[in-house]
Tab-separated table of N, CA and C in Angstrom:
chain	number	residue	atom	x	y	z
A	1	MET	N	56.992	-2.267	-44.575
A	1	MET	CA	56.529	-3.191	-45.576
A	1	MET	C	57.139	-2.792	-46.914
A	2	VAL	N	57.638	-3.763	-47.652
A	2	VAL	CA	58.210	-3.513	-48.963
A	2	VAL	C	57.090	-3.591	-49.988
A	3	ARG	N	57.015	-2.573	-50.845
A	3	ARG	CA	55.949	-2.536	-51.837
A	3	ARG	C	56.524	-2.010	-53.137
A	4	SER	N	56.227	-2.693	-54.217
A	4	SER	CA	56.680	-2.197	-55.510
A	4	SER	C	55.809	-1.012	-55.904
A	5	GLU	N	56.312	-0.208	-56.799
A	5	GLU	CA	55.586	0.986	-57.219
A	5	GLU	C	54.591	0.712	-58.337
A	6	SER	N	54.544	-0.523	-58.836
A	6	SER	CA	53.577	-0.807	-59.888
A	6	SER	C	52.174	-0.819	-59.297
A	7	LYS	N	51.256	-0.311	-60.054
A	7	LYS	CA	49.873	-0.217	-59.606
A	7	LYS	C	49.080	-1.394	-60.150
A	8	ILE	N	48.136	-1.856	-59.346
A	8	ILE	CA	47.354	-3.034	-59.705
A	8	ILE	C	45.998	-2.646	-60.295
A	9	LEU	N	45.341	-1.690	-59.679
A	9	LEU	CA	43.992	-1.323	-60.085
A	9	LEU	C	44.011	-0.446	-61.336
A	10	PRO	N	43.178	-0.759	-62.313
A	10	PRO	CA	43.147	0.039	-63.539
A	10	PRO	C	42.412	1.363	-63.335
A	11	LEU	N	42.873	2.389	-64.045
A	11	LEU	CA	42.245	3.705	-63.934
A	11	LEU	C	40.807	3.685	-64.452
A	12	ALA	N	40.517	2.835	-65.409
A	12	ALA	CA	39.150	2.749	-65.932
A	12	ALA	C	38.175	2.342	-64.830
A	13	ALA	N	38.630	1.471	-63.937
A	13	ALA	CA	37.768	1.052	-62.824
A	13	ALA	C	37.514	2.214	-61.868
A	14	MET	N	38.519	3.080	-61.694
A	14	MET	CA	38.353	4.235	-60.812
A	14	MET	C	37.317	5.199	-61.401
A	15	GLU	N	37.372	5.363	-62.720
A	15	GLU	CA	36.397	6.223	-63.386
A	15	GLU	C	34.987	5.660	-63.220
A	16	LYS	N	34.845	4.355	-63.372
A	16	LYS	CA	33.532	3.722	-63.196
A	16	LYS	C	33.004	3.932	-61.781
A	17	LEU	N	33.879	3.791	-60.785
A	17	LEU	CA	33.453	3.999	-59.399
A	17	LEU	C	32.980	5.435	-59.173
A	18	LEU	N	33.742	6.387	-59.683
A	18	LEU	CA	33.371	7.792	-59.503
A	18	LEU	C	32.088	8.129	-60.249
A	19	LYS	N	31.922	7.588	-61.443
A	19	LYS	CA	30.695	7.846	-62.198
A	19	LYS	C	29.500	7.162	-61.548
A	20	ARG	N	29.719	5.981	-60.991
A	20	ARG	CA	28.644	5.286	-60.287
A	20	ARG	C	28.176	6.099	-59.083
A	21	SER	N	29.074	6.910	-58.553
A	21	SER	CA	28.740	7.758	-57.403
A	21	SER	C	28.153	9.101	-57.819
A	22	GLY	N	27.986	9.314	-59.125
A	22	GLY	CA	27.304	10.505	-59.591
A	22	GLY	C	28.134	11.491	-60.391
A	23	ALA	N	29.425	11.261	-60.558
A	23	ALA	CA	30.256	12.185	-61.327
A	23	ALA	C	29.896	12.110	-62.804
A	24	GLU	N	29.777	13.265	-63.435
A	24	GLU	CA	29.524	13.285	-64.877
A	24	GLU	C	30.828	13.123	-65.640
A	25	ARG	N	31.859	13.821	-65.184
A	25	ARG	CA	33.168	13.754	-65.812
A	25	ARG	C	34.204	13.536	-64.719
A	26	VAL	N	35.298	12.854	-65.079
A	26	VAL	CA	36.336	12.518	-64.096
A	26	VAL	C	37.698	12.847	-64.699
A	27	SER	N	38.477	13.648	-63.981
A	27	SER	CA	39.807	13.992	-64.473
A	27	SER	C	40.773	12.824	-64.261
A	28	GLU	N	41.838	12.835	-65.039
A	28	GLU	CA	42.877	11.808	-64.908
A	28	GLU	C	43.478	11.847	-63.500
A	29	GLU	N	43.674	13.060	-62.979
A	29	GLU	CA	44.255	13.218	-61.644
A	29	GLU	C	43.350	12.622	-60.563
A	30	ALA	N	42.040	12.745	-60.744
A	30	ALA	CA	41.099	12.180	-59.776
A	30	ALA	C	41.167	10.655	-59.797
A	31	LYS	N	41.281	10.091	-60.982
A	31	LYS	CA	41.383	8.630	-61.095
A	31	LYS	C	42.654	8.123	-60.413
A	32	VAL	N	43.760	8.809	-60.660
A	32	VAL	CA	45.040	8.412	-60.066
A	32	VAL	C	44.987	8.558	-58.548
A	33	ALA	N	44.422	9.661	-58.058
A	33	ALA	CA	44.337	9.897	-56.611
A	33	ALA	C	43.498	8.820	-55.931
A	34	LEU	N	42.357	8.487	-56.539
A	34	LEU	CA	41.501	7.452	-55.964
A	34	LEU	C	42.204	6.107	-55.962
A	35	ARG	N	42.855	5.759	-57.069
A	35	ARG	CA	43.578	4.486	-57.143
A	35	ARG	C	44.661	4.408	-56.068
A	36	ASP	N	45.429	5.470	-55.922
A	36	ASP	CA	46.506	5.465	-54.937
A	36	ASP	C	45.973	5.296	-53.519
A	37	LEU	N	44.879	5.996	-53.199
A	37	LEU	CA	44.287	5.880	-51.864
A	37	LEU	C	43.714	4.486	-51.615
A	38	ILE	N	43.007	3.948	-52.588
A	38	ILE	CA	42.419	2.618	-52.427
A	38	ILE	C	43.518	1.572	-52.255
A	39	GLU	N	44.589	1.681	-53.040
A	39	GLU	CA	45.673	0.709	-52.918
A	39	GLU	C	46.401	0.845	-51.579
A	40	GLU	N	46.562	2.064	-51.089
A	40	GLU	CA	47.207	2.269	-49.786
A	40	GLU	C	46.370	1.653	-48.664
A	41	ILE	N	45.074	1.905	-48.691
A	41	ILE	CA	44.174	1.353	-47.674
A	41	ILE	C	44.138	-0.171	-47.774
A	42	SER	N	44.091	-0.691	-49.003
A	42	SER	CA	44.028	-2.145	-49.163
A	42	SER	C	45.324	-2.813	-48.708
A	43	ASP	N	46.458	-2.150	-48.919
A	43	ASP	CA	47.730	-2.708	-48.434
A	43	ASP	C	47.709	-2.876	-46.917
A	44	GLU	N	47.176	-1.871	-46.215
A	44	GLU	CA	47.095	-1.933	-44.757
A	44	GLU	C	46.162	-3.058	-44.303
A	45	ILE	N	45.012	-3.159	-44.947
A	45	ILE	CA	44.044	-4.203	-44.593
A	45	ILE	C	44.635	-5.581	-44.878
A	46	CYS	N	45.280	-5.731	-46.008
A	46	CYS	CA	45.873	-7.024	-46.372
A	46	CYS	C	46.945	-7.449	-45.371
A	47	ALA	N	47.787	-6.525	-44.982
A	47	ALA	CA	48.847	-6.848	-44.019
A	47	ALA	C	48.248	-7.306	-42.683
A	48	LYS	N	47.201	-6.616	-42.234
A	48	LYS	CA	46.537	-7.007	-40.987
A	48	LYS	C	45.872	-8.375	-41.130
A	49	ALA	N	45.243	-8.625	-42.277
A	49	ALA	CA	44.568	-9.905	-42.512
A	49	ALA	C	45.569	-11.056	-42.518
A	50	VAL	N	46.722	-10.843	-43.112
A	50	VAL	CA	47.756	-11.878	-43.132
A	50	VAL	C	48.236	-12.163	-41.714
A	51	LYS	N	48.427	-11.118	-40.921
A	51	LYS	CA	48.859	-11.301	-39.528
A	51	LYS	C	47.812	-12.085	-38.736
A	52	LEU	N	46.541	-11.784	-38.962
A	52	LEU	CA	45.472	-12.507	-38.266
A	52	LEU	C	45.487	-13.988	-38.634
A	53	ALA	N	45.645	-14.282	-39.906
A	53	ALA	CA	45.690	-15.683	-40.353
A	53	ALA	C	46.888	-16.390	-39.737
A	54	MET	N	48.044	-15.754	-39.765
A	54	MET	CA	49.254	-16.358	-39.208
A	54	MET	C	49.127	-16.565	-37.702
A	55	HIS	N	48.465	-15.619	-37.032
A	55	HIS	CA	48.280	-15.719	-35.579
A	55	HIS	C	47.475	-16.966	-35.208
A	56	THR	N	46.550	-17.342	-36.070
A	56	THR	CA	45.731	-18.534	-35.802
A	56	THR	C	46.348	-19.799	-36.389
A	57	GLY	N	47.556	-19.675	-36.915
A	57	GLY	CA	48.266	-20.849	-37.426
A	57	GLY	C	47.880	-21.257	-38.836
A	58	ARG	N	47.251	-20.348	-39.572
A	58	ARG	CA	46.846	-20.663	-40.942
A	58	ARG	C	47.732	-19.949	-41.937
A	59	LYS	N	47.900	-20.562	-43.103
A	59	LYS	CA	48.578	-19.919	-44.221
A	59	LYS	C	47.562	-19.248	-45.144
A	60	THR	N	46.325	-19.696	-45.045
A	60	THR	CA	45.264	-19.183	-45.901
A	60	THR	C	44.565	-18.008	-45.237
A	61	VAL	N	44.473	-16.897	-45.955
A	61	VAL	CA	43.730	-15.735	-45.478
A	61	VAL	C	42.274	-15.940	-45.871
A	62	LYS	N	41.390	-15.842	-44.889
A	62	LYS	CA	39.960	-16.052	-45.127
A	62	LYS	C	39.236	-14.708	-45.154
A	63	ALA	N	38.013	-14.737	-45.661
A	63	ALA	CA	37.190	-13.530	-45.723
A	63	ALA	C	37.019	-12.918	-44.333
A	64	SER	N	36.885	-13.766	-43.318
A	64	SER	CA	36.714	-13.255	-41.956
A	64	SER	C	37.954	-12.487	-41.489
A	65	ASP	N	39.138	-12.892	-41.945
A	65	ASP	CA	40.365	-12.166	-41.610
A	65	ASP	C	40.338	-10.773	-42.231
A	66	VAL	N	39.920	-10.715	-43.478
A	66	VAL	CA	39.861	-9.432	-44.180
A	66	VAL	C	38.825	-8.519	-43.533
A	67	GLU	N	37.670	-9.080	-43.210
A	67	GLU	CA	36.613	-8.292	-42.588
A	67	GLU	C	37.065	-7.755	-41.231
A	68	LEU	N	37.695	-8.602	-40.444
A	68	LEU	CA	38.181	-8.175	-39.129
A	68	LEU	C	39.287	-7.137	-39.280
A	69	ALA	N	40.159	-7.317	-40.230
A	69	ALA	CA	41.272	-6.376	-40.454
A	69	ALA	C	40.779	-5.010	-40.898
A	70	SER	N	39.637	-4.972	-41.538
A	70	SER	CA	39.118	-3.704	-42.052
A	70	SER	C	38.443	-2.838	-40.986
A	71	LYS	N	38.216	-3.409	-39.819
A	71	LYS	CA	37.539	-2.655	-38.749
A	71	LYS	C	38.497	-1.812	-37.972
């Protein structure tokens, strides 16, 4: 799969997620690591969801495709 190196998710959102989970302070490296992992996992799920939609003859990816792809 071809993927550009630009990141989509903002680091501020990663900090919010970590703090929501109980972290008092979050390092820059932790934010970057979480963002990279989430984007890698989401790329895999998205690719599977697109394949599922195409397999059923649709161009539109539905929530059910994403849910099934995530399992």
